[in-house]
N, CA, C and O atoms as a GROMACS GRO file, in nm:
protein
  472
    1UNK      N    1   6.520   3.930  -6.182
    1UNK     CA    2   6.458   3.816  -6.244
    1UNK      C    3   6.316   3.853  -6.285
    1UNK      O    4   6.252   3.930  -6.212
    2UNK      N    5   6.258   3.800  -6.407
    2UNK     CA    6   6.105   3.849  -6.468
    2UNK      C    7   6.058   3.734  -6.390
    2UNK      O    8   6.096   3.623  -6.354
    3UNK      N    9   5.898   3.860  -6.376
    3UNK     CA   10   5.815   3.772  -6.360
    3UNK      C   11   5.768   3.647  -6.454
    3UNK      O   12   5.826   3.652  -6.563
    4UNK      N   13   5.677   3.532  -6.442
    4UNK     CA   14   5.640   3.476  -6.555
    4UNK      C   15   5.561   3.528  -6.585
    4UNK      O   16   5.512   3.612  -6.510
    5UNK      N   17   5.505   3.502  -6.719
    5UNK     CA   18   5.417   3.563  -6.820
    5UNK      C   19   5.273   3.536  -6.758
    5UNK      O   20   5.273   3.452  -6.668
    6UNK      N   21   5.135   3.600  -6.794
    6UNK     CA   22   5.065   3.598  -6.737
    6UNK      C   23   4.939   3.492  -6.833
    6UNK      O   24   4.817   3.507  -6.837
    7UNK      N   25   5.018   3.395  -6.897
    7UNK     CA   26   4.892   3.316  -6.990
    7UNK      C   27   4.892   3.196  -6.939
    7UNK      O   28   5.009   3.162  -6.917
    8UNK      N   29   4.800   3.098  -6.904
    8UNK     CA   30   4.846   2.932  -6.878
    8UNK      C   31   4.939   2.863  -6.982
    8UNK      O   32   4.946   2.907  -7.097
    9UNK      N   33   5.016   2.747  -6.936
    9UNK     CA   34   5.068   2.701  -7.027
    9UNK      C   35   5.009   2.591  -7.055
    9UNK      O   36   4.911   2.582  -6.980
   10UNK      N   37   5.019   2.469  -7.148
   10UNK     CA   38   4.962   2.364  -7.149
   10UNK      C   39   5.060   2.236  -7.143
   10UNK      O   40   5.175   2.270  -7.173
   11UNK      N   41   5.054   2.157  -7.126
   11UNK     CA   42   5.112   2.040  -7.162
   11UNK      C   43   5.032   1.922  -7.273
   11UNK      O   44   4.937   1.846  -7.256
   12UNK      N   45   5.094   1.941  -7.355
   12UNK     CA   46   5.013   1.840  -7.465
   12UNK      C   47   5.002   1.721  -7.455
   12UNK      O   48   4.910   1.667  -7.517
   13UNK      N   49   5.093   1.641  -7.372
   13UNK     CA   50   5.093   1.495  -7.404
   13UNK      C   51   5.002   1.451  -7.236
   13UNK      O   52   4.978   1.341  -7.187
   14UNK      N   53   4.969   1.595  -7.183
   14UNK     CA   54   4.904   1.547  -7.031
   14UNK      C   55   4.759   1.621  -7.004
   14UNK      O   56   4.681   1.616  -6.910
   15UNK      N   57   4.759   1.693  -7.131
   15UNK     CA   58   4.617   1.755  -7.095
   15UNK      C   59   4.611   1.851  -7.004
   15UNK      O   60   4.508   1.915  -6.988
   16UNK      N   61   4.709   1.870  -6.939
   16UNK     CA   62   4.718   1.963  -6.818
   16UNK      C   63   4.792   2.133  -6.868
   16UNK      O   64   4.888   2.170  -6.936
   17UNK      N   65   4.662   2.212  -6.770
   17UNK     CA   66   4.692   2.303  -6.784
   17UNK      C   67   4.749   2.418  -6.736
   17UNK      O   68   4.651   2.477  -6.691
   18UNK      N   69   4.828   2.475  -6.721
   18UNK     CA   70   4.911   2.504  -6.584
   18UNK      C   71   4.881   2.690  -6.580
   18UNK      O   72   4.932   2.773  -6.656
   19UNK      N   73   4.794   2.713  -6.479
   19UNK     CA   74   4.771   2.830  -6.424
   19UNK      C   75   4.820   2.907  -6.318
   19UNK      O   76   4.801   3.023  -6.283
   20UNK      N   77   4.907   2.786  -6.262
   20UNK     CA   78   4.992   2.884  -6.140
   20UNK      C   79   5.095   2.997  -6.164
   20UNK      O   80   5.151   3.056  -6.072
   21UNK      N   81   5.115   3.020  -6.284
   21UNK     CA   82   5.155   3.129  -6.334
   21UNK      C   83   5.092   3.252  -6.359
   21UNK      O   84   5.158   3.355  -6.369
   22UNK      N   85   4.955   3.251  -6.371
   22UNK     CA   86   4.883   3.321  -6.333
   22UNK      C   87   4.857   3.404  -6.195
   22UNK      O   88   4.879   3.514  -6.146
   23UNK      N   89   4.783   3.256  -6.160
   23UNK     CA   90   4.793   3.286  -5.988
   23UNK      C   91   4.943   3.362  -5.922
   23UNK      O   92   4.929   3.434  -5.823
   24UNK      N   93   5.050   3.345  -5.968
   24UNK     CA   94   5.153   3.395  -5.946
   24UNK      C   95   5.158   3.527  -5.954
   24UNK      O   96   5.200   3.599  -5.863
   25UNK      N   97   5.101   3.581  -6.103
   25UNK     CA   98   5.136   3.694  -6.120
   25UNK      C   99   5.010   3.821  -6.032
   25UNK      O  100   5.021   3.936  -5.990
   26UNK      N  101   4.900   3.720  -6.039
   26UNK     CA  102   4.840   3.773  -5.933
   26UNK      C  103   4.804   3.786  -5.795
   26UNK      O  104   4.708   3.830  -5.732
   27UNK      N  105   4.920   3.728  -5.768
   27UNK     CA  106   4.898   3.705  -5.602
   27UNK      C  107   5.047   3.733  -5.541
   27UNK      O  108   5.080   3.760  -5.426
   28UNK      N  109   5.117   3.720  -5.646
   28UNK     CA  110   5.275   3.731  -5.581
   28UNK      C  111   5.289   3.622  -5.534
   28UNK      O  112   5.204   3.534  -5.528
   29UNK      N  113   5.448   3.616  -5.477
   29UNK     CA  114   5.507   3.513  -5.421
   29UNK      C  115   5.419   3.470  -5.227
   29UNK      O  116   5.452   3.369  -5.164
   30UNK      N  117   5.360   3.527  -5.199
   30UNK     CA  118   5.353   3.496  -5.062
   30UNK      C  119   5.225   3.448  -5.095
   30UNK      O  120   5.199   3.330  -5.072
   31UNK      N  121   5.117   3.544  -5.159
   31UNK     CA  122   4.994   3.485  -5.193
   31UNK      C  123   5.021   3.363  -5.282
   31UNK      O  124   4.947   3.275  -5.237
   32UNK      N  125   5.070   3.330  -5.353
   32UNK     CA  126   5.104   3.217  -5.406
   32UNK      C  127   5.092   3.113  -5.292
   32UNK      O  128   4.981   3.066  -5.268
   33UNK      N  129   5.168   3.086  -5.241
   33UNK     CA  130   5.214   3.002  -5.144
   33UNK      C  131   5.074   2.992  -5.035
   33UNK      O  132   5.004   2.896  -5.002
   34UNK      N  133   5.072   3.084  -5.011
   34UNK     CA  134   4.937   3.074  -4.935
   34UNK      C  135   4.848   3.001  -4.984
   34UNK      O  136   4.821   2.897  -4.923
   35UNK      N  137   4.773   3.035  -5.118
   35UNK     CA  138   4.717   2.926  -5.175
   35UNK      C  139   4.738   2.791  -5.206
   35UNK      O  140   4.649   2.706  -5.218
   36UNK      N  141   4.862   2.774  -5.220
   36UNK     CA  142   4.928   2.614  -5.223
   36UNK      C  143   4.860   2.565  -5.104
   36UNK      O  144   4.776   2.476  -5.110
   37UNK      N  145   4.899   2.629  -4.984
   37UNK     CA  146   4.885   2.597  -4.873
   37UNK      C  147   4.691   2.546  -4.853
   37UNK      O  148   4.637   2.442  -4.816
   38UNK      N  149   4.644   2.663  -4.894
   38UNK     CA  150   4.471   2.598  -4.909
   38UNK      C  151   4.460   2.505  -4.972
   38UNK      O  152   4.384   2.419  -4.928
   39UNK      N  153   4.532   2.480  -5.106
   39UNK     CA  154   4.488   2.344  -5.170
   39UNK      C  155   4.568   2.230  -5.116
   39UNK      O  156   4.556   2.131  -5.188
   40UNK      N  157   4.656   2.209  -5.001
   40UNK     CA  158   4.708   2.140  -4.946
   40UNK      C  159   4.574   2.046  -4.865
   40UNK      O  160   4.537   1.928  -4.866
   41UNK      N  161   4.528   2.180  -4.793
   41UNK     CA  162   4.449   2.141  -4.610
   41UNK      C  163   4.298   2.078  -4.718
   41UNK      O  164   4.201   2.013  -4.677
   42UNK      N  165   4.325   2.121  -4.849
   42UNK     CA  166   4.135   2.085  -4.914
   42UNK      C  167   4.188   1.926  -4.962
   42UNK      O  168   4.114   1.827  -4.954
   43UNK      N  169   4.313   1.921  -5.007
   43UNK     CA  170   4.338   1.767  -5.027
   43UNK      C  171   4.430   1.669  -4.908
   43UNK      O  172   4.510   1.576  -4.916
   44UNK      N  173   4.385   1.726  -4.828
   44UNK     CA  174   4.508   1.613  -4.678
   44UNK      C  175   4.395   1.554  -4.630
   44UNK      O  176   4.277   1.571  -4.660
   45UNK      N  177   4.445   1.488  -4.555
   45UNK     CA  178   4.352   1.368  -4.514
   45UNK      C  179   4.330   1.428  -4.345
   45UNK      O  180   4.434   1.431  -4.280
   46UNK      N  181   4.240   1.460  -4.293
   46UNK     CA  182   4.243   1.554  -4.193
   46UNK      C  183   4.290   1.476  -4.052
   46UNK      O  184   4.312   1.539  -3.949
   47UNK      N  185   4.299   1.364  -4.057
   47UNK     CA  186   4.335   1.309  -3.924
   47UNK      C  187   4.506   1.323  -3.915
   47UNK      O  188   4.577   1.358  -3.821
   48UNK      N  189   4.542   1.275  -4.070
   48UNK     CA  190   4.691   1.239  -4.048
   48UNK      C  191   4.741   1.422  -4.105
   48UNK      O  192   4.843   1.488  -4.085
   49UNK      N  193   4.680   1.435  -4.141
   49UNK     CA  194   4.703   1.627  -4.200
   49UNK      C  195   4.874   1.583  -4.288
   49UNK      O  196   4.988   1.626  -4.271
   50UNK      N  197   4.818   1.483  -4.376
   50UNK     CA  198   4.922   1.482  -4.496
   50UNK      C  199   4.827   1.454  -4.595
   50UNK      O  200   4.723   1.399  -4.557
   51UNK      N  201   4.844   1.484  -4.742
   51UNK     CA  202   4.787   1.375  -4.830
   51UNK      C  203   4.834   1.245  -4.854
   51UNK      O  204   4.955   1.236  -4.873
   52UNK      N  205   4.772   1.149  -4.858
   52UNK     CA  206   4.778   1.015  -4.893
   52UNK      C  207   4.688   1.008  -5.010
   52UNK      O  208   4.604   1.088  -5.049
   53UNK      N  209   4.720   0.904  -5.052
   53UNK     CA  210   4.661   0.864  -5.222
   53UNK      C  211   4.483   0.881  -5.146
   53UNK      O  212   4.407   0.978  -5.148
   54UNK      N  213   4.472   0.786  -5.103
   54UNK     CA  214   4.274   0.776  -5.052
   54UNK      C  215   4.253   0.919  -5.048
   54UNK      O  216   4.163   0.965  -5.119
   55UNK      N  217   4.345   1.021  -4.955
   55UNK     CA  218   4.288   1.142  -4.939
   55UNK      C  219   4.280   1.222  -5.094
   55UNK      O  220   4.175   1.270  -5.138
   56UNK      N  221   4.376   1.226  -5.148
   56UNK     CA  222   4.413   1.305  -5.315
   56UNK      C  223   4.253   1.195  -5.368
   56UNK      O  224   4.148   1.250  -5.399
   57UNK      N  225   4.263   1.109  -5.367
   57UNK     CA  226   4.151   1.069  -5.452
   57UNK      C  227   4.003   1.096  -5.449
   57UNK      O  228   3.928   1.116  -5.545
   58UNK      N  229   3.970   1.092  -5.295
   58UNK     CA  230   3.847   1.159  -5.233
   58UNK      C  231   3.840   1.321  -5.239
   58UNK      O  232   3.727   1.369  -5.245
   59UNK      N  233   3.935   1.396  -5.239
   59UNK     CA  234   3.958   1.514  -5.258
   59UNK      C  235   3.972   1.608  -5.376
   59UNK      O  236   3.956   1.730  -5.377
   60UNK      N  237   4.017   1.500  -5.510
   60UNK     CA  238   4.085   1.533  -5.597
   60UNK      C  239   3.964   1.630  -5.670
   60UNK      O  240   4.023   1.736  -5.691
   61UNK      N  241   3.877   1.638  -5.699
   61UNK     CA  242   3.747   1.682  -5.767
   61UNK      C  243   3.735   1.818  -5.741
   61UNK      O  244   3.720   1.905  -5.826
   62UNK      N  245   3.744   1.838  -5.576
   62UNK     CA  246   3.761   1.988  -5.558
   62UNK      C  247   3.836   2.082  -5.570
   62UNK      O  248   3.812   2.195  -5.528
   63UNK      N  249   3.978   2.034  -5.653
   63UNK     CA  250   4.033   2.125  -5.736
   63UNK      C  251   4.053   2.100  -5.915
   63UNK      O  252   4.139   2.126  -5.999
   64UNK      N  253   3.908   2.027  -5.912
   64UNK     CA  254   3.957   1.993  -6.108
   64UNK      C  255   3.990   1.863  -6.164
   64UNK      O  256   3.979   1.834  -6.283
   65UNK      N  257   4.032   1.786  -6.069
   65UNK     CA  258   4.118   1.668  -6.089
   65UNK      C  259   4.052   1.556  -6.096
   65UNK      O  260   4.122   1.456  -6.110
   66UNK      N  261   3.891   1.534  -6.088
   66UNK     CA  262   3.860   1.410  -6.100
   66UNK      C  263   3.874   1.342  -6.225
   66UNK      O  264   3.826   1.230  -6.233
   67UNK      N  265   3.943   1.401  -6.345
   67UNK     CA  266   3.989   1.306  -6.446
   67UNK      C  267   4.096   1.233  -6.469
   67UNK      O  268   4.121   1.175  -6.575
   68UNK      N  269   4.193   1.233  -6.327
   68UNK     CA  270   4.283   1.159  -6.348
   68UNK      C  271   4.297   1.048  -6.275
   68UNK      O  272   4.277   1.059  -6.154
   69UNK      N  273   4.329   0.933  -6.326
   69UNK     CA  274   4.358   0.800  -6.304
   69UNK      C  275   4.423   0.770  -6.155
   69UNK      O  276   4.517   0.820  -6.093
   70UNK      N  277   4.345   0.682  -6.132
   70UNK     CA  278   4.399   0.599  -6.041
   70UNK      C  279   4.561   0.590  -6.000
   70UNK      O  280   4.616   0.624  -5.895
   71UNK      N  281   4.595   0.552  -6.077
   71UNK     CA  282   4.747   0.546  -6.150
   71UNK      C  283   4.814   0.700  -6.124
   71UNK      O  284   4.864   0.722  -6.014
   72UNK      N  285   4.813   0.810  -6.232
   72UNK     CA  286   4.800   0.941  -6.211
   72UNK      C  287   4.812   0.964  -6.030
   72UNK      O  288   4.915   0.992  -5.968
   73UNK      N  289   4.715   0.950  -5.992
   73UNK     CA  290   4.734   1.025  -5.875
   73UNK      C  291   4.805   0.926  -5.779
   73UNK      O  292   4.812   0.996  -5.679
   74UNK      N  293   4.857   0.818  -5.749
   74UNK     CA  294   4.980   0.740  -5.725
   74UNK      C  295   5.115   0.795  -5.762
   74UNK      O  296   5.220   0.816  -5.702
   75UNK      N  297   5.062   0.811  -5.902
   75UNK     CA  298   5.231   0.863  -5.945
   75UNK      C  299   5.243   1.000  -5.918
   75UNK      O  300   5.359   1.032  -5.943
   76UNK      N  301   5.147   1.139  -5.862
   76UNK     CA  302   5.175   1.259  -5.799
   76UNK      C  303   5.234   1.191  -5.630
   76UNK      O  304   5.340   1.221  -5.575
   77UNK      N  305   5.151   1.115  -5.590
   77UNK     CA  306   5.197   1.094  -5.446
   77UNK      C  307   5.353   1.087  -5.455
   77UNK      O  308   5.424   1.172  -5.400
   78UNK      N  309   5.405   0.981  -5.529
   78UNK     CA  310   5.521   0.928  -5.525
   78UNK      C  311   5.645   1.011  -5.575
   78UNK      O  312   5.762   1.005  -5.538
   79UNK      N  313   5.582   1.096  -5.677
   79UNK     CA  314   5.681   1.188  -5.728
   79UNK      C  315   5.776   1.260  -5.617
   79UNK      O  316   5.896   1.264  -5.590
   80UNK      N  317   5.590   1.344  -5.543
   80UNK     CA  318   5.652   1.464  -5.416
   80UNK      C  319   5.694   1.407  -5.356
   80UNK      O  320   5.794   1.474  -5.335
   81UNK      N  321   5.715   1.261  -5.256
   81UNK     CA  322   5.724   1.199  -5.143
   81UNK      C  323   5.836   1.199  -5.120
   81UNK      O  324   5.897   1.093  -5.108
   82UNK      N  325   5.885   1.297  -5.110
   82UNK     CA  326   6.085   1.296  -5.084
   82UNK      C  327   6.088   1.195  -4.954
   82UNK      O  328   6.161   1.095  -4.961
   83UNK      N  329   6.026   1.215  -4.861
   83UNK     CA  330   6.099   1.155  -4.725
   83UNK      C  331   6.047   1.003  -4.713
   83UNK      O  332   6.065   0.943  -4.607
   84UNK      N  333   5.980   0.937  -4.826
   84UNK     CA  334   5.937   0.834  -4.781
   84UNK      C  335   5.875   0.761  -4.715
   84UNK      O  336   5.920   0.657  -4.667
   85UNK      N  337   5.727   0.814  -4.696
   85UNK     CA  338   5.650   0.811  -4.595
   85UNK      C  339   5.515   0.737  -4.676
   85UNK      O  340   5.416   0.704  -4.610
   86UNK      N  341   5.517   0.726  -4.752
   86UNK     CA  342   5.380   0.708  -4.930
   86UNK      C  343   5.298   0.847  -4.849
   86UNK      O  344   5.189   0.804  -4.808
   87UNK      N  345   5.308   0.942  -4.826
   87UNK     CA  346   5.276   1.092  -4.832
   87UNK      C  347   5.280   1.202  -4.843
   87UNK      O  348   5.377   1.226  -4.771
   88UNK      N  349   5.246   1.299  -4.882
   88UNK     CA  350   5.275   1.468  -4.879
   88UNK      C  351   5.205   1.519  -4.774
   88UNK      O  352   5.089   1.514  -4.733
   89UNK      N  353   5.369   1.603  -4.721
   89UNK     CA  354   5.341   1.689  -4.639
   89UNK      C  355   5.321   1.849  -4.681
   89UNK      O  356   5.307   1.879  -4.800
   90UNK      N  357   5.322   1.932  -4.594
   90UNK     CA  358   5.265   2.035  -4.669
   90UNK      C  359   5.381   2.126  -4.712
   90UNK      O  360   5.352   2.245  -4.726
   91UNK      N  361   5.503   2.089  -4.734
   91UNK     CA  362   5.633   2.142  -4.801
   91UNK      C  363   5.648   2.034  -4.911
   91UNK      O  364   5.706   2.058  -5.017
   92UNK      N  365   5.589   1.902  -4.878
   92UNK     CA  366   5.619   1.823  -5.056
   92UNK      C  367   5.548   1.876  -5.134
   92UNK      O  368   5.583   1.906  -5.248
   93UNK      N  369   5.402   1.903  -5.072
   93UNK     CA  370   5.332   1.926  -5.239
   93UNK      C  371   5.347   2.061  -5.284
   93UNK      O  372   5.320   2.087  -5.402
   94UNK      N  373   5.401   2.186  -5.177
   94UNK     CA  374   5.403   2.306  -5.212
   94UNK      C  375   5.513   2.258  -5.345
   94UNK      O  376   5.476   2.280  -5.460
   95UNK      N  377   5.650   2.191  -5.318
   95UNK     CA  378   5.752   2.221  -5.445
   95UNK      C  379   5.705   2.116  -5.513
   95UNK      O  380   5.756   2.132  -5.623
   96UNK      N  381   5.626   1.999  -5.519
   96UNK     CA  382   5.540   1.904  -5.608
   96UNK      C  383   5.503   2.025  -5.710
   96UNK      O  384   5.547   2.027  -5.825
   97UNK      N  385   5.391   2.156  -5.639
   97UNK     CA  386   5.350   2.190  -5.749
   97UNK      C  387   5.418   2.265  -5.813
   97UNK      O  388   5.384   2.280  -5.930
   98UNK      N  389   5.565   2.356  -5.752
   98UNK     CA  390   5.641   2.421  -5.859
   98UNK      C  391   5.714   2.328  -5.979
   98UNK      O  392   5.715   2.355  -6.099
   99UNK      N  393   5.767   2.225  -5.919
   99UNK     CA  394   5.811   2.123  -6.000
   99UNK      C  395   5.735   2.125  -6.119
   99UNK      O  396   5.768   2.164  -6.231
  100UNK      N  397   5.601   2.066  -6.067
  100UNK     CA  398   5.497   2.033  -6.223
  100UNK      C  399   5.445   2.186  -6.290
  100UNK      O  400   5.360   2.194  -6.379
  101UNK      N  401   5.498   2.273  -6.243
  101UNK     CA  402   5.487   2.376  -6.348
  101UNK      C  403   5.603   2.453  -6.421
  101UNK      O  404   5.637   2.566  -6.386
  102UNK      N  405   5.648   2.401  -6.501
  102UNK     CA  406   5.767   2.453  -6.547
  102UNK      C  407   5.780   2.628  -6.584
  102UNK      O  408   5.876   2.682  -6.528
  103UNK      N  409   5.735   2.674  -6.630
  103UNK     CA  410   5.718   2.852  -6.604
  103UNK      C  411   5.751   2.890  -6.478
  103UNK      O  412   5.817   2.993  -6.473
  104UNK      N  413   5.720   2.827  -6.356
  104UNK     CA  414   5.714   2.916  -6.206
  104UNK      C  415   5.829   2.812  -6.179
  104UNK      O  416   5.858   2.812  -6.059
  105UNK      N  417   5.899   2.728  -6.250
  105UNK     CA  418   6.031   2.627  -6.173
  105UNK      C  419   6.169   2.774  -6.214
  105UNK      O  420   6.268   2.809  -6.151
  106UNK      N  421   6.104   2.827  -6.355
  106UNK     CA  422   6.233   2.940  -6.411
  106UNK      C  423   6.235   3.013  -6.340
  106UNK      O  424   6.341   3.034  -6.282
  107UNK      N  425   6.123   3.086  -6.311
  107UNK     CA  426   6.092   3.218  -6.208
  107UNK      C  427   6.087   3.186  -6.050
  107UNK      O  428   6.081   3.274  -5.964
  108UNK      N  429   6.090   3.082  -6.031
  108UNK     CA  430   6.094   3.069  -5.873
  108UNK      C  431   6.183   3.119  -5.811
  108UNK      O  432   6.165   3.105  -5.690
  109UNK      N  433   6.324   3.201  -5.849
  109UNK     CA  434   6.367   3.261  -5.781
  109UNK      C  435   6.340   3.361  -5.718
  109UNK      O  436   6.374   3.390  -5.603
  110UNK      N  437   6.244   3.447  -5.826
  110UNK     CA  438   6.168   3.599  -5.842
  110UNK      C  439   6.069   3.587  -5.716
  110UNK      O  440   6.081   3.663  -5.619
  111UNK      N  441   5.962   3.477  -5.725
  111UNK     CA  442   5.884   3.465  -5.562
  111UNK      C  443   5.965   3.420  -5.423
  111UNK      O  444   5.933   3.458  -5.311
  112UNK      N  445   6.053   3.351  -5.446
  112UNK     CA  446   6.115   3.335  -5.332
  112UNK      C  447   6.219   3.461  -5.238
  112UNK      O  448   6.256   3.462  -5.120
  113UNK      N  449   6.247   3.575  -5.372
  113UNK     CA  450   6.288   3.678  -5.306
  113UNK      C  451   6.194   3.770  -5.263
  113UNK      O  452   6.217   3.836  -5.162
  114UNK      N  453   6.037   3.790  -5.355
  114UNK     CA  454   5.990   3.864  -5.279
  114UNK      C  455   5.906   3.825  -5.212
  114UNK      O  456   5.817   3.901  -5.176
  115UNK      N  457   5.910   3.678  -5.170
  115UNK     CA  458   5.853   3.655  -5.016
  115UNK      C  459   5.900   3.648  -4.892
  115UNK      O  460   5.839   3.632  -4.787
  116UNK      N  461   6.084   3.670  -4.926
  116UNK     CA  462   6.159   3.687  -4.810
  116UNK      C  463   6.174   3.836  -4.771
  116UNK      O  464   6.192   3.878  -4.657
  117UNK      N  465   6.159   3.932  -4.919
  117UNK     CA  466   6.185   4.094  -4.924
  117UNK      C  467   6.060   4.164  -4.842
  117UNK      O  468   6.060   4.286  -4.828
  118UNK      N  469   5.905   4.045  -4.764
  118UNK     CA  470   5.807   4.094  -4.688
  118UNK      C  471   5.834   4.098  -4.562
  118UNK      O  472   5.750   4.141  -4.482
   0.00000   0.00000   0.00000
């Protein structure tokens, strides 16, 4: 399986720009993840060590994000929130963020083997 390509992609109708493909190609699959994992603990809410909307919102700035809406960051909570809790834990938002990057959703097979092949 190829790696993904090493340029951001964009999304036009969201303004968003998607660099974890980058980060991918430079960090590999484990460093990848690792970093998910930092931008997890910089946006969780440290008592309950999940994100909740208050925490993503108070937090959101220190990775880029203070331009998105109220709204916006409700509808990230709710997206990842598989188990129904109104939170992310630190396995929702890791595949939250492969999800919202479509380049690393094709190639996610490619990091997931060579973070098991370590």
């Amino acid at each position: 399986m190829a790696k993904p390509s090493a340029s951001a992609s964009a999304n036009p109708s969201s303004g968003f720009e998607d660099f974890l493909p980058i980060m991918a190609n430079k960090l590999g699959g484990e460093g990848l993840i690792g970093e998910l994992c930092n931008g997890f603990k910089l946006l969780m809410d440290s008592e309950k060590e999940v994100i909740t909307f208050d925490s993503l919102k108070k937090n959101s700035a220190l990775l880029g994000l203070q331009d998105l809406s109220d709204d916006d960051l409700r509808c990230m909570v709710k997206e990842g929130d598989f188990d129904g809790d109104g939170a992310l834990n630190q396995m929702e938002f890791c595949v939250l963020m492969f999800r919202l990057s479509p380049e690393l959703m094709e190639a996610s097979g490619f990091f997931l083997e060579e973070a098991f092949a370590t």
